[in-house]
Amino acid sequence: MSQATFPGDFLWGVATSAYQIEGSPLEDGAGPSNWHRFAHEPGRVLGGDHGDRACDHYRRYAGDLDLVRELGLNAYRFSLNWSRIRPEGRGRRNPRGLDFYERLIDAVLERGLTPFLTLHHWDMPLALEEAGGWTNPDTAAWFADYVHEVAGRFDDRVPYWASFNEPWVIIHAGLVEGVHPPGRRDPAEAARAAHGLLRAHAQADAAYRAVGRHAFGIVVNLEPKYPASEAQADLDAAARATAYMNRWFLEPVVHGRYPERLPEVFGAHWPDFPDADVSALRAPPDFIGVNYYTRAVVRADPAAWCGARAVPVEDALHTDMGWEVYPQGLTDTLRWVHKHFGERALYVTENGAAFPDGAPVDGRVTDPERCAYFEAHLAAAREARADGVDLRGYFAWSLLDNFEWQFGYARRFGLVHVDFATQRRTLKDSARVYARLVAEQGVSDRSG
Ligand code: FCB
């Protein structure tokens, strides 16, 4: 990758999220989030881990941002914990929560980094979850109210605003698989909760635009579904899996409709949403953030969810999450979004890999697979750009090893190794490789 094919104002960053790194979840008047409670329920998270301390970023953010700067990056993606700002999700404000994010954003800017802010990265005020979460018709308005407040406070300094991180995971993991909060398995509730979440996106979009003048969008996780054969049954299985995972949220937001094949996936569980309610979900984003990790090869299987079963790909490298390393899928995904969801700005808002890194030896962590992962995926992103995809930024997941949801601290995605007992940070080789790849592209300072 010695050729400079990315423009000087391309955003090169790392991504993080509040609950995964901050720690101090109840500090300075914050309310408990759904993840705070869920992680403390026995059996929910591997090893009984939780985010009480995490990377202690709540106190160590300045040093962590120094690392981002030292890597020569020009952008930083992070999320706000809504429960710090509205401890009960609605009503009462907690100014000290806003002050924390004010300090954080200023620290980002002082280091010449462009802030890229996510409003909801899976943690929501527990009180709202207990009041029905996304199935409660009022949650959308409470979310919009929170968005209105933070946009009013920070839009002068933050040029990129994403409503949700990976709505599909919120709904699928929370209500189909039951491995994230609220931890139930109820497809009909999942469909209604998704609808409520999409209403929240549309209302937040309007709330943002009433006070903000920058870019407002959404971040989705996309995993291309390749049919295992050319047989019609496998082609149909791939189309259903695509509708469910890749189109469920983008189609309503961009086009004001649900994917054609989605009711087929839910069968009798699919609620009969009135047409006017569905078209009201349209709130075209200024940008789409794409989180890309892997692909799936699928075969028809009537017994499987979506009637599609992922078949294992032999002879390929898999990460510690069991995800196949497949860089071509990133190029394919970016082309696909460009084709189906219009010529709008795209960002790779997450891309990265967990591998079982060893502890630092003489101040060094050797992680050759992760180095190769970033090299190959940046080449894949470059290829999409060469094809005319309007890709404007790339964020590696993640700055730090962190709380990987139901896997706790047992999956390491960081460019920076964290010793959770001492909170010591050590750059992995992949951090240096990523920094070099970015430097070769000629990176410019804050471009927002
Ligand atoms: C994504 C999430 C992020 C992190 C990575 C590994 O689905 O957005 O928080 O857990 O996966």
PDB file of C-alpha atoms and ligand atoms in Angstrom, residues 17 20 77 121-122 165-166 169 221 291 293 321 323 350 397 402-405 413, ligand 1:
ATOM      1  CA  SER A  17     -17.881   2.793  22.756  1.00  0.00           C
ATOM      2  CA  GLN A  20     -16.894  -1.003  26.679  1.00  0.00           C
ATOM      3  CA  ARG A  77     -15.173   7.661  17.015  1.00  0.00           C
ATOM      4  CA  HIS A 121     -23.983   2.264  21.205  1.00  0.00           C
ATOM      5  CA  TRP A 122     -26.195  -0.339  22.921  1.00  0.00           C
ATOM      6  CA  ASN A 165     -24.621   1.712  16.351  1.00  0.00           C
ATOM      7  CA  GLU A 166     -25.729  -1.548  14.747  1.00  0.00           C
ATOM      8  CA  VAL A 169     -27.439  -6.327  16.855  1.00  0.00           C
ATOM      9  CA  ASN A 221     -23.216  -3.839  10.679  1.00  0.00           C
ATOM     10  CA  ASN A 291     -19.151  -1.910  10.406  1.00  0.00           C
ATOM     11  CA  TYR A 293     -15.992  -7.871  10.179  1.00  0.00           C
ATOM     12  CA  MET A 321     -14.722 -14.728  17.506  1.00  0.00           C
ATOM     13  CA  TRP A 323     -15.266 -15.016  12.170  1.00  0.00           C
ATOM     14  CA  GLU A 350     -15.583  -0.365  12.464  1.00  0.00           C
ATOM     15  CA  TRP A 397     -12.021  -1.341  15.951  1.00  0.00           C
ATOM     16  CA  ASN A 402     -12.056  -3.691  26.084  1.00  0.00           C
ATOM     17  CA  PHE A 403     -15.289  -5.199  27.430  1.00  0.00           C
ATOM     18  CA  GLU A 404     -16.471  -7.297  24.493  1.00  0.00           C
ATOM     19  CA  TRP A 405     -20.116  -7.613  25.609  1.00  0.00           C
ATOM     20  CA  PHE A 413      -9.720  -6.308  19.603  1.00  0.00           C
TER      21      PHE A 413
HETATM   22  C1  FCB B   1     -19.436  -4.633  16.863  1.00  0.00           C
HETATM   23  C2  FCB B   1     -19.743  -3.623  17.942  1.00  0.00           C
HETATM   24  C3  FCB B   1     -18.567  -3.241  18.786  1.00  0.00           C
HETATM   25  C4  FCB B   1     -17.652  -4.399  19.051  1.00  0.00           C
HETATM   26  C5  FCB B   1     -17.313  -5.121  17.771  1.00  0.00           C
HETATM   27  C6  FCB B   1     -16.359  -6.271  17.933  1.00  0.00           C
HETATM   28  O1  FCB B   1     -20.559  -5.402  16.605  1.00  0.00           O
HETATM   29  O2  FCB B   1     -20.263  -2.458  17.380  1.00  0.00           O
HETATM   30  O3  FCB B   1     -19.041  -2.640  19.964  1.00  0.00           O
HETATM   31  O4  FCB B   1     -18.200  -5.226  19.995  1.00  0.00           O
HETATM   32  O5  FCB B   1     -18.482  -5.576  17.167  1.00  0.00           O
END
